[in-house]
mmCIF file of C-alpha atoms in Angstrom:
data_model
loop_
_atom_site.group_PDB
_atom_site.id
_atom_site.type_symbol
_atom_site.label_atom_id
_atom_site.label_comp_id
_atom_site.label_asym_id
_atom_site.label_seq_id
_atom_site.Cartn_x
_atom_site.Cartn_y
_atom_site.Cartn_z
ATOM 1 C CA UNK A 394 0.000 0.000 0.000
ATOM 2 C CA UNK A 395 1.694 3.415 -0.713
ATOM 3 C CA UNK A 396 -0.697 6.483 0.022
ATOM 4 C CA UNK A 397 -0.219 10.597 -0.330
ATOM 5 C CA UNK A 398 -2.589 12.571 1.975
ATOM 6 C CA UNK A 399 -2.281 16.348 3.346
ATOM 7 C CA UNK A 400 -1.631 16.703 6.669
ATOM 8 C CA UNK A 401 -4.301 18.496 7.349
ATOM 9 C CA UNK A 402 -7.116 15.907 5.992
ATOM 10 C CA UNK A 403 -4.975 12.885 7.893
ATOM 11 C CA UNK A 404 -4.560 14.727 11.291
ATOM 12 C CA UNK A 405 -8.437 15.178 11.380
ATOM 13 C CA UNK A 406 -9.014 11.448 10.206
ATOM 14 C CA UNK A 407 -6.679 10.064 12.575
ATOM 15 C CA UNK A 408 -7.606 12.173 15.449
ATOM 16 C CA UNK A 409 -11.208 10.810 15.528
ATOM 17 C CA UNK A 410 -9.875 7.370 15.545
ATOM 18 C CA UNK A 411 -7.408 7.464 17.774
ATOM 19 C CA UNK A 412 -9.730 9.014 20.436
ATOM 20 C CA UNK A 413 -12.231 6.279 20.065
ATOM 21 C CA UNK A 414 -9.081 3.930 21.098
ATOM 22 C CA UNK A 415 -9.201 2.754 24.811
ATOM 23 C CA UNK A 416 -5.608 3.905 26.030
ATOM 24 C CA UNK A 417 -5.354 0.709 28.503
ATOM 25 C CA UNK A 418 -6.231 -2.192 26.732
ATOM 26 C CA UNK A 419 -4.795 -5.941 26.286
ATOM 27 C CA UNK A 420 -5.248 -6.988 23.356
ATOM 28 C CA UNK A 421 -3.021 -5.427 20.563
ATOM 29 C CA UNK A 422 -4.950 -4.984 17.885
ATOM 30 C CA UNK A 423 -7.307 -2.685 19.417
ATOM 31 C CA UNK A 424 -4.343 0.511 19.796
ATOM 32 C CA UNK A 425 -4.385 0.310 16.445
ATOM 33 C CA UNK A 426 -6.089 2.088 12.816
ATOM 34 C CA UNK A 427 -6.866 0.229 9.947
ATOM 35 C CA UNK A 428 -5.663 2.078 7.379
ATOM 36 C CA UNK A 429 -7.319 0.790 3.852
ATOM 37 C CA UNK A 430 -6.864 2.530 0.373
ATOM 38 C CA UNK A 431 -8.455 1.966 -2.639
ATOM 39 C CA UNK A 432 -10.065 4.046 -5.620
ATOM 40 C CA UNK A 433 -8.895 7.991 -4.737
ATOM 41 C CA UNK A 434 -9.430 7.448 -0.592
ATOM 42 C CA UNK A 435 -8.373 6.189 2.247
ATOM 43 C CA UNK A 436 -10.568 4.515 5.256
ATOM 44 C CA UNK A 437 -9.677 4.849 8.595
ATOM 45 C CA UNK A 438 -11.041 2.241 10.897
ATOM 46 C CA UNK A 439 -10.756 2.608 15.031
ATOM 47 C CA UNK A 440 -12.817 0.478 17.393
ATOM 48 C CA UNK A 441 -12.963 -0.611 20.931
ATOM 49 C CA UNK A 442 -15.306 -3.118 19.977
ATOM 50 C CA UNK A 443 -18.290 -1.322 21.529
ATOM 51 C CA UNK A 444 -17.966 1.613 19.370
ATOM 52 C CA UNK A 445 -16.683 1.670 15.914
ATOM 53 C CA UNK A 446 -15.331 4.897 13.854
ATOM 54 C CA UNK A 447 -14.639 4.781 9.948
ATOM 55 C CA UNK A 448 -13.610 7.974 8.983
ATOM 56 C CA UNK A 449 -12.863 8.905 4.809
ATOM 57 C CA UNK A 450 -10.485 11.094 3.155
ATOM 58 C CA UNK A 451 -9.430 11.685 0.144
ATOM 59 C CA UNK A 452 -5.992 10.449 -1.321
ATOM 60 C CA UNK A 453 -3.359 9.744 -3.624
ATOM 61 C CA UNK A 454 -3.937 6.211 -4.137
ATOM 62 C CA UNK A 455 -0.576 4.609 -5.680
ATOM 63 C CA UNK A 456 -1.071 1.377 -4.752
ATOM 64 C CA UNK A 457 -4.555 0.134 -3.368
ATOM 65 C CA UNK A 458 -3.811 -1.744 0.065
ATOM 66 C CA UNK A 459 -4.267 -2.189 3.735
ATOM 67 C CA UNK A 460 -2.379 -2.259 7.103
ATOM 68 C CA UNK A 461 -2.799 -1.318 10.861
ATOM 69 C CA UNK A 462 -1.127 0.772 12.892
ATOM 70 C CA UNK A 463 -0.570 2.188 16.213
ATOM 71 C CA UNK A 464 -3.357 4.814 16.424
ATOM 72 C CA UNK A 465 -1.743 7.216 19.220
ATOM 73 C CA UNK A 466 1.547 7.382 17.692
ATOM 74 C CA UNK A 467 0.672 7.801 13.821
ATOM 75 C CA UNK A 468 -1.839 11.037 15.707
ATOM 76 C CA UNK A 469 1.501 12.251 17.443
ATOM 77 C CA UNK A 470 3.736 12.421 14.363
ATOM 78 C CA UNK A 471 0.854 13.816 11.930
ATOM 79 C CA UNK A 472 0.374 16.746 14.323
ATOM 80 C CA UNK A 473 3.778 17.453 15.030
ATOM 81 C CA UNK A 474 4.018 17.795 11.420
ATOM 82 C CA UNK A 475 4.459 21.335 9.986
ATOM 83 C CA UNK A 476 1.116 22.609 8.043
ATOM 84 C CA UNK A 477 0.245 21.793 4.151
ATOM 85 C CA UNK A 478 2.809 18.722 4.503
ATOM 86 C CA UNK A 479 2.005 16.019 2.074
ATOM 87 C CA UNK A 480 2.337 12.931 3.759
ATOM 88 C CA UNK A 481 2.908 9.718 2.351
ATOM 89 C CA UNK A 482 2.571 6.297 4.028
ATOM 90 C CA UNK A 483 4.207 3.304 2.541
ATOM 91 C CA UNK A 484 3.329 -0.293 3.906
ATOM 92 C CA UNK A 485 5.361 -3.215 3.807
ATOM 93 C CA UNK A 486 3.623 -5.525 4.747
ATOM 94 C CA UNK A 487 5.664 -8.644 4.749
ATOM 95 C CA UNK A 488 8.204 -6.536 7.168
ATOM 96 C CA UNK A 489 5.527 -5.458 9.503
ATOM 97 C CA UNK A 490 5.979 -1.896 8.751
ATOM 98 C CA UNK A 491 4.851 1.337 7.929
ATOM 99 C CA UNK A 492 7.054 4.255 6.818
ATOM 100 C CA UNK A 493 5.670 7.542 6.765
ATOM 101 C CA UNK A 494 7.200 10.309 5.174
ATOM 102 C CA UNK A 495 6.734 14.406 5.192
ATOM 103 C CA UNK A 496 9.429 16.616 3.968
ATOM 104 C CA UNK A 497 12.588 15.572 5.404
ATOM 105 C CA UNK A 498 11.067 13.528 8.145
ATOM 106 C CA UNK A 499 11.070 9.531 7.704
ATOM 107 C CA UNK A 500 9.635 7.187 10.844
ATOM 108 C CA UNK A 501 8.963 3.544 10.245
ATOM 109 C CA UNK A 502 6.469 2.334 13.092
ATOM 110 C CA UNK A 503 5.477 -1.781 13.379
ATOM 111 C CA UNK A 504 2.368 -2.823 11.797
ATOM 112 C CA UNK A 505 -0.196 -5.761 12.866
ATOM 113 C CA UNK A 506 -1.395 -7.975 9.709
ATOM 114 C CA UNK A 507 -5.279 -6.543 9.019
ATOM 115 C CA UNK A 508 -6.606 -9.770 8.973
ATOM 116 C CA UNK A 509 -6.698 -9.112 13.120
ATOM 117 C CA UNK A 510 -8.812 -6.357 13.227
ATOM 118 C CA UNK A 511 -12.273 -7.112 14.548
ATOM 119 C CA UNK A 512 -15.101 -5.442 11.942
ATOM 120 C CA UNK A 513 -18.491 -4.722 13.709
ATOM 121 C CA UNK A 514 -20.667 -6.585 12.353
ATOM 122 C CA UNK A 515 -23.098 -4.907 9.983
ATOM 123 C CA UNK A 516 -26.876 -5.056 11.439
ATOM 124 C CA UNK A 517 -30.242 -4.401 10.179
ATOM 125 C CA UNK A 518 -31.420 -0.855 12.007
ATOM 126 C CA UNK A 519 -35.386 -0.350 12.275
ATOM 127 C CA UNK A 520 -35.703 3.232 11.795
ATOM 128 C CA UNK A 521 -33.262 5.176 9.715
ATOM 129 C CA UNK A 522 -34.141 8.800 9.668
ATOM 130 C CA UNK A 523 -31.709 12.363 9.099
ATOM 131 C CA UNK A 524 -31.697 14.975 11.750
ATOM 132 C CA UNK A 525 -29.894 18.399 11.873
ATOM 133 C CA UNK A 526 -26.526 18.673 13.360
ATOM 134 C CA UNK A 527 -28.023 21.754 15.406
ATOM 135 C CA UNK A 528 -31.135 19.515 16.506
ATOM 136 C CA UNK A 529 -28.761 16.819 17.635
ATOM 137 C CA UNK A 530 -26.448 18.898 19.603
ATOM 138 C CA UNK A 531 -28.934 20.574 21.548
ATOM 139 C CA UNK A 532 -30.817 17.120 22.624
ATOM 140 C CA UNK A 533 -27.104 15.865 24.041
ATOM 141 C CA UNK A 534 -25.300 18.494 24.931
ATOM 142 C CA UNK A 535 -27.900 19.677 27.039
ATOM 143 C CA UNK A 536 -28.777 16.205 28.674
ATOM 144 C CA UNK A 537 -25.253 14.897 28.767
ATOM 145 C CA UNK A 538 -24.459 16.650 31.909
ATOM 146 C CA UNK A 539 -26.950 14.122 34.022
ATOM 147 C CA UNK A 540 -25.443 11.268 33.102
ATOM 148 C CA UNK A 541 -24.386 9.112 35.631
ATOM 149 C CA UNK A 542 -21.006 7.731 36.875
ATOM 150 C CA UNK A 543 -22.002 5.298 38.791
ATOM 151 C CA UNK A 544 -20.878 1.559 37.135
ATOM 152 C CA UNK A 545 -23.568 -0.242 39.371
ATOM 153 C CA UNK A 546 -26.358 1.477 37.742
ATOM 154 C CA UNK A 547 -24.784 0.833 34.387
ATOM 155 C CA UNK A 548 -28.249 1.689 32.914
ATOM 156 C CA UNK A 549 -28.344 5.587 33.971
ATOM 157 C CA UNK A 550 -24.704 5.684 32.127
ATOM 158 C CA UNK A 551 -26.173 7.042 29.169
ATOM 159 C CA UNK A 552 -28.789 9.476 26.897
ATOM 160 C CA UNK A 553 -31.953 7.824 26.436
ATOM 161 C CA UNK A 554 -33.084 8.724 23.199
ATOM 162 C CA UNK A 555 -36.748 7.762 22.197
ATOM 163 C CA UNK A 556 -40.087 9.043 21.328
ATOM 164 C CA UNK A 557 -42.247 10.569 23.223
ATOM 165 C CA UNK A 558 -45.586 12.540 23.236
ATOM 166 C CA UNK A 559 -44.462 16.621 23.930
ATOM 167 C CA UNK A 560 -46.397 18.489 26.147
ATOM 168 C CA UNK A 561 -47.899 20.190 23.104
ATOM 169 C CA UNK A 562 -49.383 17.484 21.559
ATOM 170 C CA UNK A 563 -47.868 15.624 18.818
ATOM 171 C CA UNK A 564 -44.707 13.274 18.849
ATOM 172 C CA UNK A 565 -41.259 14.318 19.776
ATOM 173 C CA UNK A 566 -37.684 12.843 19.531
ATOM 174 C CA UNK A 567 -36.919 13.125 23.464
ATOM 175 C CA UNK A 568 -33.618 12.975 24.807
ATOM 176 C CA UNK A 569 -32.942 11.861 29.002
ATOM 177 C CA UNK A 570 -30.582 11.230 31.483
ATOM 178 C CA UNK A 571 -30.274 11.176 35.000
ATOM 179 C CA UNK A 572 -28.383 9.965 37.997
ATOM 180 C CA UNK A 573 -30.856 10.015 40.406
ATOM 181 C CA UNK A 574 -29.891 13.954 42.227
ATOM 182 C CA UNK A 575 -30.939 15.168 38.847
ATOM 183 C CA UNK A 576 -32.953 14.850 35.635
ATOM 184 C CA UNK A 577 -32.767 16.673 32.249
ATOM 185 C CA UNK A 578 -35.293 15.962 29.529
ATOM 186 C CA UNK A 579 -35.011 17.384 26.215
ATOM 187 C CA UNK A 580 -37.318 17.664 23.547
ATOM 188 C CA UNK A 581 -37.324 18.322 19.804
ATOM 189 C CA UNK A 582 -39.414 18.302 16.207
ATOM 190 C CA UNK A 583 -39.650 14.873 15.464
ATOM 191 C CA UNK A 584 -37.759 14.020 11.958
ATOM 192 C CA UNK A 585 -39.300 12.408 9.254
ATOM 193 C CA UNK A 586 -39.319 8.935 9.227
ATOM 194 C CA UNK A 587 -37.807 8.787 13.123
ATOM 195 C CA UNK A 588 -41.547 7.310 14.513
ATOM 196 C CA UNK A 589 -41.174 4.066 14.717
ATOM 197 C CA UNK A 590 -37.495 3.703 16.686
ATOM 198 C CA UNK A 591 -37.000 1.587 19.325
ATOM 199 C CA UNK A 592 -35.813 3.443 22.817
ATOM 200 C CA UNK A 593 -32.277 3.098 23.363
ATOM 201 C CA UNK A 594 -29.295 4.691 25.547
ATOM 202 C CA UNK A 595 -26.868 5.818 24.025
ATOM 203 C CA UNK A 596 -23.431 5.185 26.079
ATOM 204 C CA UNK A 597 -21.784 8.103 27.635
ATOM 205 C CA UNK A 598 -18.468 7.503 25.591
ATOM 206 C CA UNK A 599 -20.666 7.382 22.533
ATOM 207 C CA UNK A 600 -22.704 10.596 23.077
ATOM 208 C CA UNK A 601 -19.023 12.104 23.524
ATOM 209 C CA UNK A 602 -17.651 10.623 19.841
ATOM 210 C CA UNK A 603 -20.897 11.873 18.230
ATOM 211 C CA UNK A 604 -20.949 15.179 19.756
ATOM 212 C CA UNK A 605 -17.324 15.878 17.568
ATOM 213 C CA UNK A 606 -19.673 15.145 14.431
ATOM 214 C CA UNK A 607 -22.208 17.894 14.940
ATOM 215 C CA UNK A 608 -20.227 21.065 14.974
ATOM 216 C CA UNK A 609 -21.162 22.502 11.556
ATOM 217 C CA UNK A 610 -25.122 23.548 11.497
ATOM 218 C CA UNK A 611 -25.655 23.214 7.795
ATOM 219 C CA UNK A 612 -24.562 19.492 8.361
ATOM 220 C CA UNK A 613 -27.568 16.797 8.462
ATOM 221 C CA UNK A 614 -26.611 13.327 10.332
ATOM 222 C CA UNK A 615 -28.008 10.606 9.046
ATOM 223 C CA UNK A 616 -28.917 8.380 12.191
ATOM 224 C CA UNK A 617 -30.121 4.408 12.170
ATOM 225 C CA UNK A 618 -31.308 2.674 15.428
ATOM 226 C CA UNK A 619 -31.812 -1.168 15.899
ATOM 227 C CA UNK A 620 -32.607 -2.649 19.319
ATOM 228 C CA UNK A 621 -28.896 -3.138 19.837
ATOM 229 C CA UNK A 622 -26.969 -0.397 17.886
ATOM 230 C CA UNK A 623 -26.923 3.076 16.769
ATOM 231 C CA UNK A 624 -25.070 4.242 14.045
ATOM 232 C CA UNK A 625 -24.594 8.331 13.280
ATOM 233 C CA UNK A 626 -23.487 9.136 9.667
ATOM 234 C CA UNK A 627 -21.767 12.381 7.752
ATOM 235 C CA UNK A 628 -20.891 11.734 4.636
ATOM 236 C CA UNK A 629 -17.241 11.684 5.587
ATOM 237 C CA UNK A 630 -17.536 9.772 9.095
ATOM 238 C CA UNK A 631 -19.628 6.636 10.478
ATOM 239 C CA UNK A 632 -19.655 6.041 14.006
ATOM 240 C CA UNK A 633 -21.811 3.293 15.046
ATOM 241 C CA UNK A 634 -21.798 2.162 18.429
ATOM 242 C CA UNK A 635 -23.433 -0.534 20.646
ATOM 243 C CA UNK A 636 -25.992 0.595 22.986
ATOM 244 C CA UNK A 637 -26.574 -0.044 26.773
ATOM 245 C CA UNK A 638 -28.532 -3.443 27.627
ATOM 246 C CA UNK A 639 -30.884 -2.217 29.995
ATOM 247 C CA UNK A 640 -34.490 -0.434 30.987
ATOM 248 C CA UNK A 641 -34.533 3.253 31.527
ATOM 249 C CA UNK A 642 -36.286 3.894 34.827
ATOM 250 C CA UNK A 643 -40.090 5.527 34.434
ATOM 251 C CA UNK A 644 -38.467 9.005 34.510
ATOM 252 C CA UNK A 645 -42.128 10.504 34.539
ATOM 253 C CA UNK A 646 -42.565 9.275 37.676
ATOM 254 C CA UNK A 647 -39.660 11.925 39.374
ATOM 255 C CA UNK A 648 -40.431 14.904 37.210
ATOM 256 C CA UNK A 649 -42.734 16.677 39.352
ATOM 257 C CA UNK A 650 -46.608 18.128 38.376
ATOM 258 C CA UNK A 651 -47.770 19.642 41.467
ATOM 259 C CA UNK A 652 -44.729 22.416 42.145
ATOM 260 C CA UNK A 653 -46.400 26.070 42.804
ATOM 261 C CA UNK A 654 -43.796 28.003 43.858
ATOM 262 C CA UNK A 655 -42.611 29.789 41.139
ATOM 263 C CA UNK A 656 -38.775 31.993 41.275
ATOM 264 C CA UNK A 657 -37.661 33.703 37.944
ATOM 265 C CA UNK A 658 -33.935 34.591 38.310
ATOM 266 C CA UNK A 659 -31.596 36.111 35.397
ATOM 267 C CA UNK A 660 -30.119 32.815 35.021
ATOM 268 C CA UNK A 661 -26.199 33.767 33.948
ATOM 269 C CA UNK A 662 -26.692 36.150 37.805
ATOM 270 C CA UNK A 663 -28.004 33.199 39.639
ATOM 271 C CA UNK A 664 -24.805 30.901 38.551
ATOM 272 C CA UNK A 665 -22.459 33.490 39.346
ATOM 273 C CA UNK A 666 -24.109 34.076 42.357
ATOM 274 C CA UNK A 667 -24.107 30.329 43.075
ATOM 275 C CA UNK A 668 -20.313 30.138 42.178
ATOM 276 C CA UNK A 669 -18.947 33.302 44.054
ATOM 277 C CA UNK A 670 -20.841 31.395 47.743
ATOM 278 C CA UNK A 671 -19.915 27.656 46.905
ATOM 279 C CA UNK A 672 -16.677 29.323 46.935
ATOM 280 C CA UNK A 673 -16.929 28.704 51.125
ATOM 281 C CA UNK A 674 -18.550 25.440 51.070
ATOM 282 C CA UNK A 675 -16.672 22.681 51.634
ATOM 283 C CA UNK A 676 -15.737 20.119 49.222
ATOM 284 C CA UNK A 677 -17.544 17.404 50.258
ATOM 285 C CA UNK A 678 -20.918 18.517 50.400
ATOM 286 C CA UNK A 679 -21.080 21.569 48.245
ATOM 287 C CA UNK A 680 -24.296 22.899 50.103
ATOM 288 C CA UNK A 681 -26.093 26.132 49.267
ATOM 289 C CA UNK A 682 -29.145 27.414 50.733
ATOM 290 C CA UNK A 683 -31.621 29.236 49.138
ATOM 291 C CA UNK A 684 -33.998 32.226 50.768
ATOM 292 C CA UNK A 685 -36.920 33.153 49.183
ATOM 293 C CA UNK A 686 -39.021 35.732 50.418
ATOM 294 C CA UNK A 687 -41.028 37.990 48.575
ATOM 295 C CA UNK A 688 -39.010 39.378 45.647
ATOM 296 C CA UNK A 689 -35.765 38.390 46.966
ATOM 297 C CA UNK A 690 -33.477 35.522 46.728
ATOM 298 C CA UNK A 691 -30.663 35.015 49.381
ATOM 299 C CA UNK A 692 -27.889 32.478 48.627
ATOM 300 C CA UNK A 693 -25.993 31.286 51.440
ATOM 301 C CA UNK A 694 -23.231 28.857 52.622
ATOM 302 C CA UNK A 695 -22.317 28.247 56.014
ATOM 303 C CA UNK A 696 -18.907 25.866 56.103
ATOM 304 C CA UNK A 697 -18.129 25.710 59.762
ATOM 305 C CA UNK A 698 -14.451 24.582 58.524
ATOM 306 C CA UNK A 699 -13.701 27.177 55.689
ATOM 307 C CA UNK A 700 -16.236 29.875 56.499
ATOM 308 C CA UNK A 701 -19.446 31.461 55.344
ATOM 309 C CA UNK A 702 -20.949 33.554 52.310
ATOM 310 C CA UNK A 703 -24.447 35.555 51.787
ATOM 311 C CA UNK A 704 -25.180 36.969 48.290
ATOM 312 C CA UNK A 705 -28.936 38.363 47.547
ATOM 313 C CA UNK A 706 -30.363 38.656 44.546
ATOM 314 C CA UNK A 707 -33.592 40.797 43.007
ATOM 315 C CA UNK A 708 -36.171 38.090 41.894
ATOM 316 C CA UNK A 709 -39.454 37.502 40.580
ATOM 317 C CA UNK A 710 -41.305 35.229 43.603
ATOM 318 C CA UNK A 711 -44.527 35.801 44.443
ATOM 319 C CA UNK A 712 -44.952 32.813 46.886
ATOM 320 C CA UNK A 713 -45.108 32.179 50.780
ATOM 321 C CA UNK A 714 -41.217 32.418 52.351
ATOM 322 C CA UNK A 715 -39.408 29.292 51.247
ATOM 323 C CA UNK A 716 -35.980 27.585 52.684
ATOM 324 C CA UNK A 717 -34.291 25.002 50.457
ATOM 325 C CA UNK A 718 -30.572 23.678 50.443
ATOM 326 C CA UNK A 719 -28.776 22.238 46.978
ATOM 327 C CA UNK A 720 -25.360 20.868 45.745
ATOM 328 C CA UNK A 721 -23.887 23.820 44.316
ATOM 329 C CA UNK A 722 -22.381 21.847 41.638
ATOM 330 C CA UNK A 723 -25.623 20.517 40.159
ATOM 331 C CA UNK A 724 -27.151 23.827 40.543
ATOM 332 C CA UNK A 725 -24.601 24.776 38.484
ATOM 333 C CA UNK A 726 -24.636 23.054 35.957
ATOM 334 C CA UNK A 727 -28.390 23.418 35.589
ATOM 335 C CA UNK A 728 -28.041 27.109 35.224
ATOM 336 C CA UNK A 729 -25.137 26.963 32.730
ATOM 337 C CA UNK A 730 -28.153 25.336 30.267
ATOM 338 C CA UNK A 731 -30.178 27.927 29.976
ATOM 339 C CA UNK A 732 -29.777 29.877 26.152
ATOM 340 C CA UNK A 733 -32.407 32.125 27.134
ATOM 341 C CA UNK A 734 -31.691 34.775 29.911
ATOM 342 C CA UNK A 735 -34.486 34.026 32.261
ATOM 343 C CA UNK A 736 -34.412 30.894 34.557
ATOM 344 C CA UNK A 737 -37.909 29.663 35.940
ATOM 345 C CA UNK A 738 -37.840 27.181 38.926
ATOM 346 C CA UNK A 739 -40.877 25.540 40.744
ATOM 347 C CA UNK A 740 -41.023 24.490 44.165
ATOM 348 C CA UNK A 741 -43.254 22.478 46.346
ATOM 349 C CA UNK A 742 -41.646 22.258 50.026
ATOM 350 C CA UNK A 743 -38.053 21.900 51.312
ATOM 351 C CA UNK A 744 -37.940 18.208 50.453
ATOM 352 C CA UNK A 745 -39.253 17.974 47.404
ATOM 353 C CA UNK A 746 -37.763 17.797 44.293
ATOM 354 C CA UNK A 747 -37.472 21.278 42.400
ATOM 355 C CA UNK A 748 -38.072 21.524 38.617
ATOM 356 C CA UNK A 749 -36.505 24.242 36.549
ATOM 357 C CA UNK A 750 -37.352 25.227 33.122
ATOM 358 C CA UNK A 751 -36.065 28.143 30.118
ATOM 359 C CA UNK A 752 -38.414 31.411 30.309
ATOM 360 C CA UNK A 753 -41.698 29.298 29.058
ATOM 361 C CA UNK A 754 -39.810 27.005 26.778
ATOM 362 C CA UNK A 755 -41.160 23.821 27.847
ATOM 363 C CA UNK A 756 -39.180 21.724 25.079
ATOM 364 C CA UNK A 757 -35.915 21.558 28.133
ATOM 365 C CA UNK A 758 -37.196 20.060 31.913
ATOM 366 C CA UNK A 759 -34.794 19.884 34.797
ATOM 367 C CA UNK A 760 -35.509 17.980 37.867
ATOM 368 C CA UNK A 761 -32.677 18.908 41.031
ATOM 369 C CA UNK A 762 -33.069 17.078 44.456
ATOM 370 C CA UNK A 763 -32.342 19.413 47.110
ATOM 371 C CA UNK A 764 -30.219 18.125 50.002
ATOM 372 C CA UNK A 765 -30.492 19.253 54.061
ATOM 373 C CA UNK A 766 -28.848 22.138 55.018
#
């Protein structure tokens, strides 16, 4: 196989392999990128057996061919590379090598035969539909902060992505996660031909691949769900990935109805606000307390270790006075969701959970448990 690619187009090919790579792994074959040319491209191939990235670009072909290669290292020396290099790869394939060659640099790294790599297998998806890049982004990145950690609950370590009926009426394509302090749930238009997919989560890892797809807004993703896989598709990248083997919890259940307190708060204020107190708080329990009283929103911490902080802020609340501790963290990151600048929360009592919604967008719910304070 002999190749000629500009650095440019092979950094970004590479890069999205290599960080689909697990960097502690024990088998071989799986640090590596199949690299396989033929016609005027070249394919590069990264998996880690639950996800799979095929990424192409367009080459000099010379001579058609394949090889692997260490993923991690080919990424080093292509960005260390100066600009508008052309690079060209050479495989040998009987010598276990690859040579790769820019200007007047020369490295030969060891190869793996290509026969090795594992191919995920190609399935039969029940619902292929295209969404926006913009439409996509929003539903994860603005869900992807409730994922859960925890390896126990292996099924909360992911977006649940299905449809649902919108509060509106009508089907949407609804987007969850939670990790039982908190809840997101994100709604949008439901795309053509996206009605009859089957509920699945999306792994955390995955959502993270993906999200590198959806930068440019004029882009549509082409997306395919089967029980067991997704697959997302540019016309330049396909990342298909297993999903998580488990039932989402009834998430209706914890997203409360019955809340009547209502607090509007400038949103970007109330997380500075938040972040200038939590300052104090210590780091294990991250507590703030919220005031309300008529108008008026005082955020406190009281660390008996560290020290204390009292900020007030000019609100819209209506209600009877109201005394309610959080994690400032989760608060947080709640706040930082908002696009719009006003930030509507509704409360029932001190132990129940709040919700918090965008101005009267009712497309983005947020559930927070408060904690004792």
């Amino acid at each position: 196989m002999k190749i000629s690619i500009e650095r440019g187009t092979l950094l970004k090919a590479v890069s999205q392999a290599q960080s689909v790579v697990e960097r502690r792994n024990t088998i071989p074959i799986l640090a590596n990128v199949l690299i396989e040319a033929e016609g005027d491209q070249a394919l590069f191939r990264a998996t880690d057996l639950d996800i799979e990235v095929v990424d192409k670009a367009p080459a000099q072909v010379e001579k058609a061919g394949a090889t692997t290669v260490a993923a991690t290292t080919l990424h080093e020396i292509v960005r260390k590379l100066p600009d508008g290099a052309l690079v060209t790869l050479t495989a040998d394939n009987a010598a276990g090598r690859l040579t790769v060659e820019a200007g007047r640099s020369n490295f030969s790294l060891a190869t793996l035969p290509k026969e090795d790599f594992p191919v995920m297998a190609s399935s039969e998806y029940q619902s292929n539909f295209t969404a926006s890049a913009a439409l996509l982004r929003r539903l994860f990145d603005k869900s992807k902060f409730a994922i859960s950690t925890e390896e126990t609950r292996y099924y909360l370590n992911g977006v649940y992505m299905h449809v649902a009926d919108g509060s509106e009426g009508g089907k949407v394509l609804r987007c969850v996660a939670t990790d039982g302090h908190r809840l997101a749930r994100i709604d949008a238009d439901l795309p053509d031909g996206a009605a009859d997919m089957p509920g699945v989560i999306v792994p955390r890892k995955t959502v993270g691949e993906m999200r590198k797809l959806l930068d440019d807004d004029e882009m549509d993703i082409a997306v395919s769900v089967s029980e067991t896989k997704v697959r997302f598709a540019t016309p330049d990248i396909t990342l298909t990935s297993k999903v998580i083997d488990g039932t989402f919890p009834d998430y209706t259940r914890v997203i409360p109805q019955g809340n009547t307190r209502k607090l509007e708060v400038d949103a970007a204020e109330f997380a500075q606000a938040v972040d200038r107190v939590a300052t104090v708080s210590s780091e294990r329990s991250r507590a703030v307390k919220l005031q309300l009283d008529a108008d008026k929103l005082v955020l406190s911490v009281n660390a008996p270790d560290s020290g204390a902080a009292e900020e007030e802020l000019a609100v819209a609340y209506g209600d009877e006075r109201l005394e309610i501790g959080f994690n400032a963290k989760y608060l947080l990151e709640i706040a930082s969701q908002v696009d719009r600048e006003n930030a509507v929360f509704m409360f029932n009592s001190a132990g129940d959970p709040t919700l918090m919604r965008e101005g009267s967008d009712q497309s983005a719910v947020y559930v927070v448990m408060p904690m004792r304070v």
